Amino acid sequence: MRVWHLLVSAVVLALLALGSLFVGVSDITPTDLVTGDPDKVRVFLVSRVPRMAAILLAGMAMSVAGLIMQHLTRNRFVSPSTAGTVESAMLGVLVAIIFFGSQSVMAKMGIAVVFALAGTFVFLQLIRRTTFRDMIVVPLVGIMFGGVIQAVTTFFAYRMELLQSLDTWSNGDFSGILSGRYELLYLVLGALAIGYVFADRFTVAGMGEEFALNLGVSYTRVVNAGLAIIAVITAVVVVVVGAIPFLGLIVPNIVTMALGDNLRRVLPVTALGGAAFVLVCDVIGRTVRYPYEIPVGTVVSVVGSVVFIALILNSRRKAV
């Protein structure tokens, strides 16, 4: 991996993003923008550009969150969607709406961050008490833990007649992204920057507590910083876009299989790969049943489940 590889990848991603701006029900062409058609320019600026920005930000953020979580837990099959983090953030959003419905979106996001952080911490405590830490057992524990939280969330959403709102958080969808309704996603850029600064520490922490302490790295502080980054990213994406399953699982796995486990080296590639993956899935969702649209969360689930099974089979084959 060289700098020019990243530059070429960024250029390719930019070209894909530019092309996605002209895919949709409203027929918009570059000529319409040059001629200044007012209606189409308005659709382009109010809907298409914010949607593209949200896709790139969410894809980068969730992929990097999964990468950091895999390093901290030392398990390639752990991610926010297999550790109860996403479900905890959804429960936090529900609590915020029920008890703090009049508060701003930022306040609701803060509550979601707290719940996501608490849920991830509980998951870490569960796996520390698990005597059989097989590569597959750990994410299964996380999936069951997330299922319990999801059941609690669904129960209270049903009792409070908020099931329809819950659906918008449980399946990622960019069709409702408009100017003025996605800007919170820019907060993930700060979290990504902090993650890159702590990248070497995360790499050392991923080698174990004793190894990190021998190198003078505060293991507890690094893990807490990583959990905070993961919680912020997950909460922001869930609040603005909704849950995107498997994204934080398959992209980091594919990148690390090709480039190794040095987090500082693979983090930029993971971010670009996550953005490109979500962008492609979103375009597929917009075109496969045109003029209707399939939520990107559904497309990612189909593709991600196939890749997830392939990764499990590959790990088992290597173990044998």
JSON list of N, CA and C in Angstrom, two decimals, residues 248-311:
[
{"chain": "A", "resi": 248, "resn": "GLY", "atom": "N", "xyz": [-19.80, -2.79, 9.42]},
{"chain": "A", "resi": 248, "resn": "GLY", "atom": "CA", "xyz": [-18.60, -2.73, 10.24]},
{"chain": "A", "resi": 248, "resn": "GLY", "atom": "C", "xyz": [-17.94, -4.07, 10.43]},
{"chain": "A", "resi": 249, "resn": "LEU", "atom": "N", "xyz": [-18.48, -5.10, 9.79]},
{"chain": "A", "resi": 249, "resn": "LEU", "atom": "CA", "xyz": [-17.92, -6.44, 9.91]},
{"chain": "A", "resi": 249, "resn": "LEU", "atom": "C", "xyz": [-17.15, -6.85, 8.66]},
{"chain": "A", "resi": 250, "resn": "ILE", "atom": "N", "xyz": [-17.79, -6.75, 7.51]},
{"chain": "A", "resi": 250, "resn": "ILE", "atom": "CA", "xyz": [-17.18, -7.33, 6.31]},
{"chain": "A", "resi": 250, "resn": "ILE", "atom": "C", "xyz": [-16.09, -6.45, 5.72]},
{"chain": "A", "resi": 251, "resn": "VAL", "atom": "N", "xyz": [-16.27, -5.13, 5.71]},
{"chain": "A", "resi": 251, "resn": "VAL", "atom": "CA", "xyz": [-15.26, -4.26, 5.11]},
{"chain": "A", "resi": 251, "resn": "VAL", "atom": "C", "xyz": [-13.93, -4.33, 5.86]},
{"chain": "A", "resi": 252, "resn": "PRO", "atom": "N", "xyz": [-13.91, -4.19, 7.20]},
{"chain": "A", "resi": 252, "resn": "PRO", "atom": "CA", "xyz": [-12.62, -4.32, 7.91]},
{"chain": "A", "resi": 252, "resn": "PRO", "atom": "C", "xyz": [-11.97, -5.68, 7.72]},
{"chain": "A", "resi": 253, "resn": "ASN", "atom": "N", "xyz": [-12.77, -6.75, 7.66]},
{"chain": "A", "resi": 253, "resn": "ASN", "atom": "CA", "xyz": [-12.21, -8.08, 7.45]},
{"chain": "A", "resi": 253, "resn": "ASN", "atom": "C", "xyz": [-11.52, -8.20, 6.10]},
{"chain": "A", "resi": 254, "resn": "ILE", "atom": "N", "xyz": [-12.18, -7.72, 5.06]},
{"chain": "A", "resi": 254, "resn": "ILE", "atom": "CA", "xyz": [-11.59, -7.81, 3.73]},
{"chain": "A", "resi": 254, "resn": "ILE", "atom": "C", "xyz": [-10.31, -6.99, 3.64]},
{"chain": "A", "resi": 255, "resn": "VAL", "atom": "N", "xyz": [-10.32, -5.80, 4.23]},
{"chain": "A", "resi": 255, "resn": "VAL", "atom": "CA", "xyz": [-9.14, -4.94, 4.17]},
{"chain": "A", "resi": 255, "resn": "VAL", "atom": "C", "xyz": [-7.98, -5.54, 4.97]},
{"chain": "A", "resi": 256, "resn": "THR", "atom": "N", "xyz": [-8.25, -6.00, 6.19]},
{"chain": "A", "resi": 256, "resn": "THR", "atom": "CA", "xyz": [-7.16, -6.55, 7.01]},
{"chain": "A", "resi": 256, "resn": "THR", "atom": "C", "xyz": [-6.63, -7.86, 6.45]},
{"chain": "A", "resi": 257, "resn": "MET", "atom": "N", "xyz": [-7.47, -8.64, 5.80]},
{"chain": "A", "resi": 257, "resn": "MET", "atom": "CA", "xyz": [-6.98, -9.86, 5.15]},
{"chain": "A", "resi": 257, "resn": "MET", "atom": "C", "xyz": [-5.99, -9.55, 4.05]},
{"chain": "A", "resi": 258, "resn": "ALA", "atom": "N", "xyz": [-6.16, -8.39, 3.41]},
{"chain": "A", "resi": 258, "resn": "ALA", "atom": "CA", "xyz": [-5.26, -8.02, 2.32]},
{"chain": "A", "resi": 258, "resn": "ALA", "atom": "C", "xyz": [-4.05, -7.23, 2.78]},
{"chain": "A", "resi": 259, "resn": "LEU", "atom": "N", "xyz": [-4.20, -6.40, 3.83]},
{"chain": "A", "resi": 259, "resn": "LEU", "atom": "CA", "xyz": [-3.13, -5.48, 4.21]},
{"chain": "A", "resi": 259, "resn": "LEU", "atom": "C", "xyz": [-2.54, -5.73, 5.59]},
{"chain": "A", "resi": 260, "resn": "GLY", "atom": "N", "xyz": [-3.12, -6.63, 6.39]},
{"chain": "A", "resi": 260, "resn": "GLY", "atom": "CA", "xyz": [-2.57, -6.87, 7.71]},
{"chain": "A", "resi": 260, "resn": "GLY", "atom": "C", "xyz": [-3.34, -6.13, 8.79]},
{"chain": "A", "resi": 261, "resn": "ASP", "atom": "N", "xyz": [-2.78, -6.17, 10.02]},
{"chain": "A", "resi": 261, "resn": "ASP", "atom": "CA", "xyz": [-3.48, -5.67, 11.19]},
{"chain": "A", "resi": 261, "resn": "ASP", "atom": "C", "xyz": [-2.96, -4.34, 11.72]},
{"chain": "A", "resi": 262, "resn": "ASN", "atom": "N", "xyz": [-2.06, -3.69, 11.00]},
{"chain": "A", "resi": 262, "resn": "ASN", "atom": "CA", "xyz": [-1.58, -2.38, 11.45]},
{"chain": "A", "resi": 262, "resn": "ASN", "atom": "C", "xyz": [-2.69, -1.36, 11.23]},
{"chain": "A", "resi": 263, "resn": "LEU", "atom": "N", "xyz": [-3.31, -0.93, 12.31]},
{"chain": "A", "resi": 263, "resn": "LEU", "atom": "CA", "xyz": [-4.53, -0.12, 12.20]},
{"chain": "A", "resi": 263, "resn": "LEU", "atom": "C", "xyz": [-4.27, 1.22, 11.51]},
{"chain": "A", "resi": 264, "resn": "ARG", "atom": "N", "xyz": [-3.14, 1.84, 11.79]},
{"chain": "A", "resi": 264, "resn": "ARG", "atom": "CA", "xyz": [-2.86, 3.13, 11.15]},
{"chain": "A", "resi": 264, "resn": "ARG", "atom": "C", "xyz": [-2.77, 2.99, 9.64]},
{"chain": "A", "resi": 265, "resn": "ARG", "atom": "N", "xyz": [-2.26, 1.87, 9.17]},
{"chain": "A", "resi": 265, "resn": "ARG", "atom": "CA", "xyz": [-2.13, 1.67, 7.73]},
{"chain": "A", "resi": 265, "resn": "ARG", "atom": "C", "xyz": [-3.45, 1.32, 7.07]},
{"chain": "A", "resi": 266, "resn": "VAL", "atom": "N", "xyz": [-4.27, 0.52, 7.76]},
{"chain": "A", "resi": 266, "resn": "VAL", "atom": "CA", "xyz": [-5.49, 0.03, 7.12]},
{"chain": "A", "resi": 266, "resn": "VAL", "atom": "C", "xyz": [-6.69, 0.94, 7.37]},
{"chain": "A", "resi": 267, "resn": "LEU", "atom": "N", "xyz": [-6.61, 1.85, 8.34]},
{"chain": "A", "resi": 267, "resn": "LEU", "atom": "CA", "xyz": [-7.76, 2.69, 8.65]},
{"chain": "A", "resi": 267, "resn": "LEU", "atom": "C", "xyz": [-8.22, 3.54, 7.45]},
{"chain": "A", "resi": 268, "resn": "PRO", "atom": "N", "xyz": [-7.32, 4.26, 6.75]},
{"chain": "A", "resi": 268, "resn": "PRO", "atom": "CA", "xyz": [-7.80, 5.04, 5.59]},
{"chain": "A", "resi": 268, "resn": "PRO", "atom": "C", "xyz": [-8.40, 4.17, 4.50]},
{"chain": "A", "resi": 269, "resn": "VAL", "atom": "N", "xyz": [-7.81, 2.99, 4.28]},
{"chain": "A", "resi": 269, "resn": "VAL", "atom": "CA", "xyz": [-8.35, 2.10, 3.25]},
{"chain": "A", "resi": 269, "resn": "VAL", "atom": "C", "xyz": [-9.72, 1.57, 3.66]},
{"chain": "A", "resi": 270, "resn": "THR", "atom": "N", "xyz": [-9.87, 1.27, 4.94]},
{"chain": "A", "resi": 270, "resn": "THR", "atom": "CA", "xyz": [-11.16, 0.80, 5.45]},
{"chain": "A", "resi": 270, "resn": "THR", "atom": "C", "xyz": [-12.23, 1.88, 5.29]},
{"chain": "A", "resi": 271, "resn": "ALA", "atom": "N", "xyz": [-11.87, 3.12, 5.57]},
{"chain": "A", "resi": 271, "resn": "ALA", "atom": "CA", "xyz": [-12.83, 4.22, 5.41]},
{"chain": "A", "resi": 271, "resn": "ALA", "atom": "C", "xyz": [-13.27, 4.36, 3.96]},
{"chain": "A", "resi": 272, "resn": "LEU", "atom": "N", "xyz": [-12.31, 4.34, 3.04]},
{"chain": "A", "resi": 272, "resn": "LEU", "atom": "CA", "xyz": [-12.65, 4.45, 1.62]},
{"chain": "A", "resi": 272, "resn": "LEU", "atom": "C", "xyz": [-13.46, 3.24, 1.16]},
{"chain": "A", "resi": 273, "resn": "GLY", "atom": "N", "xyz": [-13.07, 2.05, 1.61]},
{"chain": "A", "resi": 273, "resn": "GLY", "atom": "CA", "xyz": [-13.80, 0.84, 1.22]},
{"chain": "A", "resi": 273, "resn": "GLY", "atom": "C", "xyz": [-15.23, 0.84, 1.74]},
{"chain": "A", "resi": 274, "resn": "GLY", "atom": "N", "xyz": [-15.43, 1.29, 2.98]},
{"chain": "A", "resi": 274, "resn": "GLY", "atom": "CA", "xyz": [-16.78, 1.35, 3.52]},
{"chain": "A", "resi": 274, "resn": "GLY", "atom": "C", "xyz": [-17.65, 2.34, 2.77]},
{"chain": "A", "resi": 275, "resn": "ALA", "atom": "N", "xyz": [-17.09, 3.50, 2.44]},
{"chain": "A", "resi": 275, "resn": "ALA", "atom": "CA", "xyz": [-17.86, 4.49, 1.70]},
{"chain": "A", "resi": 275, "resn": "ALA", "atom": "C", "xyz": [-18.23, 3.96, 0.31]},
{"chain": "A", "resi": 276, "resn": "ALA", "atom": "N", "xyz": [-17.28, 3.31, -0.35]},
{"chain": "A", "resi": 276, "resn": "ALA", "atom": "CA", "xyz": [-17.56, 2.78, -1.69]},
{"chain": "A", "resi": 276, "resn": "ALA", "atom": "C", "xyz": [-18.60, 1.66, -1.64]},
{"chain": "A", "resi": 277, "resn": "PHE", "atom": "N", "xyz": [-18.51, 0.81, -0.61]},
{"chain": "A", "resi": 277, "resn": "PHE", "atom": "CA", "xyz": [-19.45, -0.30, -0.48]},
{"chain": "A", "resi": 277, "resn": "PHE", "atom": "C", "xyz": [-20.88, 0.20, -0.29]},
{"chain": "A", "resi": 278, "resn": "VAL", "atom": "N", "xyz": [-21.07, 1.15, 0.61]},
{"chain": "A", "resi": 278, "resn": "VAL", "atom": "CA", "xyz": [-22.41, 1.69, 0.84]},
{"chain": "A", "resi": 278, "resn": "VAL", "atom": "C", "xyz": [-22.92, 2.43, -0.39]},
{"chain": "A", "resi": 279, "resn": "LEU", "atom": "N", "xyz": [-22.02, 3.15, -1.07]},
{"chain": "A", "resi": 279, "resn": "LEU", "atom": "CA", "xyz": [-22.41, 3.88, -2.28]},
{"chain": "A", "resi": 279, "resn": "LEU", "atom": "C", "xyz": [-22.92, 2.92, -3.36]},
{"chain": "A", "resi": 280, "resn": "VAL", "atom": "N", "xyz": [-22.20, 1.83, -3.58]},
{"chain": "A", "resi": 280, "resn": "VAL", "atom": "CA", "xyz": [-22.61, 0.86, -4.58]},
{"chain": "A", "resi": 280, "resn": "VAL", "atom": "C", "xyz": [-23.94, 0.21, -4.19]},
{"chain": "A", "resi": 281, "resn": "CYS", "atom": "N", "xyz": [-24.09, -0.16, -2.91]},
{"chain": "A", "resi": 281, "resn": "CYS", "atom": "CA", "xyz": [-25.34, -0.76, -2.45]},
{"chain": "A", "resi": 281, "resn": "CYS", "atom": "C", "xyz": [-26.51, 0.20, -2.59]},
{"chain": "A", "resi": 282, "resn": "ASP", "atom": "N", "xyz": [-26.27, 1.48, -2.34]},
{"chain": "A", "resi": 282, "resn": "ASP", "atom": "CA", "xyz": [-27.33, 2.47, -2.48]},
{"chain": "A", "resi": 282, "resn": "ASP", "atom": "C", "xyz": [-27.76, 2.62, -3.94]},
{"chain": "A", "resi": 283, "resn": "VAL", "atom": "N", "xyz": [-26.80, 2.63, -4.86]},
{"chain": "A", "resi": 283, "resn": "VAL", "atom": "CA", "xyz": [-27.13, 2.73, -6.29]},
{"chain": "A", "resi": 283, "resn": "VAL", "atom": "C", "xyz": [-27.91, 1.49, -6.73]},
{"chain": "A", "resi": 284, "resn": "ILE", "atom": "N", "xyz": [-27.50, 0.32, -6.24]},
{"chain": "A", "resi": 284, "resn": "ILE", "atom": "CA", "xyz": [-28.25, -0.90, -6.56]},
{"chain": "A", "resi": 284, "resn": "ILE", "atom": "C", "xyz": [-29.69, -0.80, -6.05]},
{"chain": "A", "resi": 285, "resn": "GLY", "atom": "N", "xyz": [-29.84, -0.32, -4.82]},
{"chain": "A", "resi": 285, "resn": "GLY", "atom": "CA", "xyz": [-31.18, -0.18, -4.26]},
{"chain": "A", "resi": 285, "resn": "GLY", "atom": "C", "xyz": [-32.05, 0.79, -5.03]},
{"chain": "A", "resi": 286, "resn": "ARG", "atom": "N", "xyz": [-31.43, 1.79, -5.65]},
{"chain": "A", "resi": 286, "resn": "ARG", "atom": "CA", "xyz": [-32.19, 2.77, -6.41]},
{"chain": "A", "resi": 286, "resn": "ARG", "atom": "C", "xyz": [-32.53, 2.31, -7.82]},
{"chain": "A", "resi": 287, "resn": "THR", "atom": "N", "xyz": [-31.81, 1.33, -8.35]},
{"chain": "A", "resi": 287, "resn": "THR", "atom": "CA", "xyz": [-31.98, 0.95, -9.75]},
{"chain": "A", "resi": 287, "resn": "THR", "atom": "C", "xyz": [-32.60, -0.43, -9.95]},
{"chain": "A", "resi": 288, "resn": "VAL", "atom": "N", "xyz": [-32.49, -1.34, -8.97]},
{"chain": "A", "resi": 288, "resn": "VAL", "atom": "CA", "xyz": [-32.93, -2.71, -9.21]},
{"chain": "A", "resi": 288, "resn": "VAL", "atom": "C", "xyz": [-34.45, -2.80, -9.37]},
{"chain": "A", "resi": 289, "resn": "ARG", "atom": "N", "xyz": [-35.20, -1.89, -8.74]},
{"chain": "A", "resi": 289, "resn": "ARG", "atom": "CA", "xyz": [-36.66, -1.88, -8.88]},
{"chain": "A", "resi": 289, "resn": "ARG", "atom": "C", "xyz": [-37.14, -0.47, -9.29]},
{"chain": "A", "resi": 290, "resn": "TYR", "atom": "N", "xyz": [-36.38, 0.16, -10.11]},
{"chain": "A", "resi": 290, "resn": "TYR", "atom": "CA", "xyz": [-36.70, 1.53, -10.55]},
{"chain": "A", "resi": 290, "resn": "TYR", "atom": "C", "xyz": [-38.12, 1.57, -11.12]},
{"chain": "A", "resi": 291, "resn": "PRO", "atom": "N", "xyz": [-38.94, 2.59, -10.77]},
{"chain": "A", "resi": 291, "resn": "PRO", "atom": "CA", "xyz": [-38.63, 3.81, -10.01]},
{"chain": "A", "resi": 291, "resn": "PRO", "atom": "C", "xyz": [-38.77, 3.66, -8.50]},
{"chain": "A", "resi": 292, "resn": "TYR", "atom": "N", "xyz": [-39.03, 2.43, -8.00]},
{"chain": "A", "resi": 292, "resn": "TYR", "atom": "CA", "xyz": [-39.11, 2.23, -6.55]},
{"chain": "A", "resi": 292, "resn": "TYR", "atom": "C", "xyz": [-37.71, 2.06, -5.99]},
{"chain": "A", "resi": 293, "resn": "GLU", "atom": "N", "xyz": [-37.60, 2.17, -4.68]},
{"chain": "A", "resi": 293, "resn": "GLU", "atom": "CA", "xyz": [-36.28, 2.13, -4.05]},
{"chain": "A", "resi": 293, "resn": "GLU", "atom": "C", "xyz": [-36.26, 1.12, -2.91]},
{"chain": "A", "resi": 294, "resn": "ILE", "atom": "N", "xyz": [-35.21, 0.31, -2.88]},
{"chain": "A", "resi": 294, "resn": "ILE", "atom": "CA", "xyz": [-34.98, -0.63, -1.79]},
{"chain": "A", "resi": 294, "resn": "ILE", "atom": "C", "xyz": [-34.04, 0.03, -0.79]},
{"chain": "A", "resi": 295, "resn": "PRO", "atom": "N", "xyz": [-34.36, 0.03, 0.51]},
{"chain": "A", "resi": 295, "resn": "PRO", "atom": "CA", "xyz": [-33.48, 0.65, 1.50]},
{"chain": "A", "resi": 295, "resn": "PRO", "atom": "C", "xyz": [-32.08, 0.05, 1.44]},
{"chain": "A", "resi": 296, "resn": "VAL", "atom": "N", "xyz": [-31.09, 0.89, 1.65]},
{"chain": "A", "resi": 296, "resn": "VAL", "atom": "CA", "xyz": [-29.71, 0.43, 1.56]},
{"chain": "A", "resi": 296, "resn": "VAL", "atom": "C", "xyz": [-29.42, -0.62, 2.63]},
{"chain": "A", "resi": 297, "resn": "GLY", "atom": "N", "xyz": [-30.09, -0.52, 3.78]},
{"chain": "A", "resi": 297, "resn": "GLY", "atom": "CA", "xyz": [-29.89, -1.52, 4.83]},
{"chain": "A", "resi": 297, "resn": "GLY", "atom": "C", "xyz": [-30.26, -2.91, 4.36]},
{"chain": "A", "resi": 298, "resn": "THR", "atom": "N", "xyz": [-31.30, -3.03, 3.53]},
{"chain": "A", "resi": 298, "resn": "THR", "atom": "CA", "xyz": [-31.71, -4.33, 3.00]},
{"chain": "A", "resi": 298, "resn": "THR", "atom": "C", "xyz": [-30.67, -4.89, 2.04]},
{"chain": "A", "resi": 299, "resn": "VAL", "atom": "N", "xyz": [-30.17, -4.03, 1.15]},
{"chain": "A", "resi": 299, "resn": "VAL", "atom": "CA", "xyz": [-29.16, -4.48, 0.18]},
{"chain": "A", "resi": 299, "resn": "VAL", "atom": "C", "xyz": [-27.88, -4.89, 0.90]},
{"chain": "A", "resi": 300, "resn": "VAL", "atom": "N", "xyz": [-27.45, -4.09, 1.87]},
{"chain": "A", "resi": 300, "resn": "VAL", "atom": "CA", "xyz": [-26.24, -4.42, 2.63]},
{"chain": "A", "resi": 300, "resn": "VAL", "atom": "C", "xyz": [-26.43, -5.71, 3.41]},
{"chain": "A", "resi": 301, "resn": "SER", "atom": "N", "xyz": [-27.64, -5.95, 3.93]},
{"chain": "A", "resi": 301, "resn": "SER", "atom": "CA", "xyz": [-27.90, -7.18, 4.67]},
{"chain": "A", "resi": 301, "resn": "SER", "atom": "C", "xyz": [-27.75, -8.40, 3.78]},
{"chain": "A", "resi": 302, "resn": "VAL", "atom": "N", "xyz": [-28.28, -8.33, 2.56]},
{"chain": "A", "resi": 302, "resn": "VAL", "atom": "CA", "xyz": [-28.18, -9.47, 1.64]},
{"chain": "A", "resi": 302, "resn": "VAL", "atom": "C", "xyz": [-26.73, -9.75, 1.28]},
{"chain": "A", "resi": 303, "resn": "VAL", "atom": "N", "xyz": [-26.02, -8.70, 0.86]},
{"chain": "A", "resi": 303, "resn": "VAL", "atom": "CA", "xyz": [-24.62, -8.88, 0.47]},
{"chain": "A", "resi": 303, "resn": "VAL", "atom": "C", "xyz": [-23.77, -9.24, 1.68]},
{"chain": "A", "resi": 304, "resn": "GLY", "atom": "N", "xyz": [-24.00, -8.55, 2.79]},
{"chain": "A", "resi": 304, "resn": "GLY", "atom": "CA", "xyz": [-23.19, -8.78, 3.99]},
{"chain": "A", "resi": 304, "resn": "GLY", "atom": "C", "xyz": [-23.36, -10.16, 4.57]},
{"chain": "A", "resi": 305, "resn": "SER", "atom": "N", "xyz": [-24.60, -10.70, 4.53]},
{"chain": "A", "resi": 305, "resn": "SER", "atom": "CA", "xyz": [-24.81, -12.04, 5.08]},
{"chain": "A", "resi": 305, "resn": "SER", "atom": "C", "xyz": [-24.06, -13.09, 4.29]},
{"chain": "A", "resi": 306, "resn": "VAL", "atom": "N", "xyz": [-24.02, -12.93, 2.97]},
{"chain": "A", "resi": 306, "resn": "VAL", "atom": "CA", "xyz": [-23.27, -13.87, 2.13]},
{"chain": "A", "resi": 306, "resn": "VAL", "atom": "C", "xyz": [-21.78, -13.80, 2.44]},
{"chain": "A", "resi": 307, "resn": "VAL", "atom": "N", "xyz": [-21.25, -12.58, 2.53]},
{"chain": "A", "resi": 307, "resn": "VAL", "atom": "CA", "xyz": [-19.83, -12.41, 2.84]},
{"chain": "A", "resi": 307, "resn": "VAL", "atom": "C", "xyz": [-19.52, -12.91, 4.25]},
{"chain": "A", "resi": 308, "resn": "PHE", "atom": "N", "xyz": [-20.42, -12.67, 5.19]},
{"chain": "A", "resi": 308, "resn": "PHE", "atom": "CA", "xyz": [-20.23, -13.12, 6.57]},
{"chain": "A", "resi": 308, "resn": "PHE", "atom": "C", "xyz": [-20.10, -14.64, 6.63]},
{"chain": "A", "resi": 309, "resn": "ILE", "atom": "N", "xyz": [-21.00, -15.34, 5.94]},
{"chain": "A", "resi": 309, "resn": "ILE", "atom": "CA", "xyz": [-20.93, -16.80, 5.91]},
{"chain": "A", "resi": 309, "resn": "ILE", "atom": "C", "xyz": [-19.63, -17.27, 5.27]},
{"chain": "A", "resi": 310, "resn": "ALA", "atom": "N", "xyz": [-19.23, -16.59, 4.19]},
{"chain": "A", "resi": 310, "resn": "ALA", "atom": "CA", "xyz": [-17.97, -16.96, 3.53]},
{"chain": "A", "resi": 310, "resn": "ALA", "atom": "C", "xyz": [-16.78, -16.77, 4.46]},
{"chain": "A", "resi": 311, "resn": "LEU", "atom": "N", "xyz": [-16.78, -15.71, 5.24]},
{"chain": "A", "resi": 311, "resn": "LEU", "atom": "CA", "xyz": [-15.69, -15.47, 6.19]},
{"chain": "A", "resi": 311, "resn": "LEU", "atom": "C", "xyz": [-15.66, -16.53, 7.28]}
]
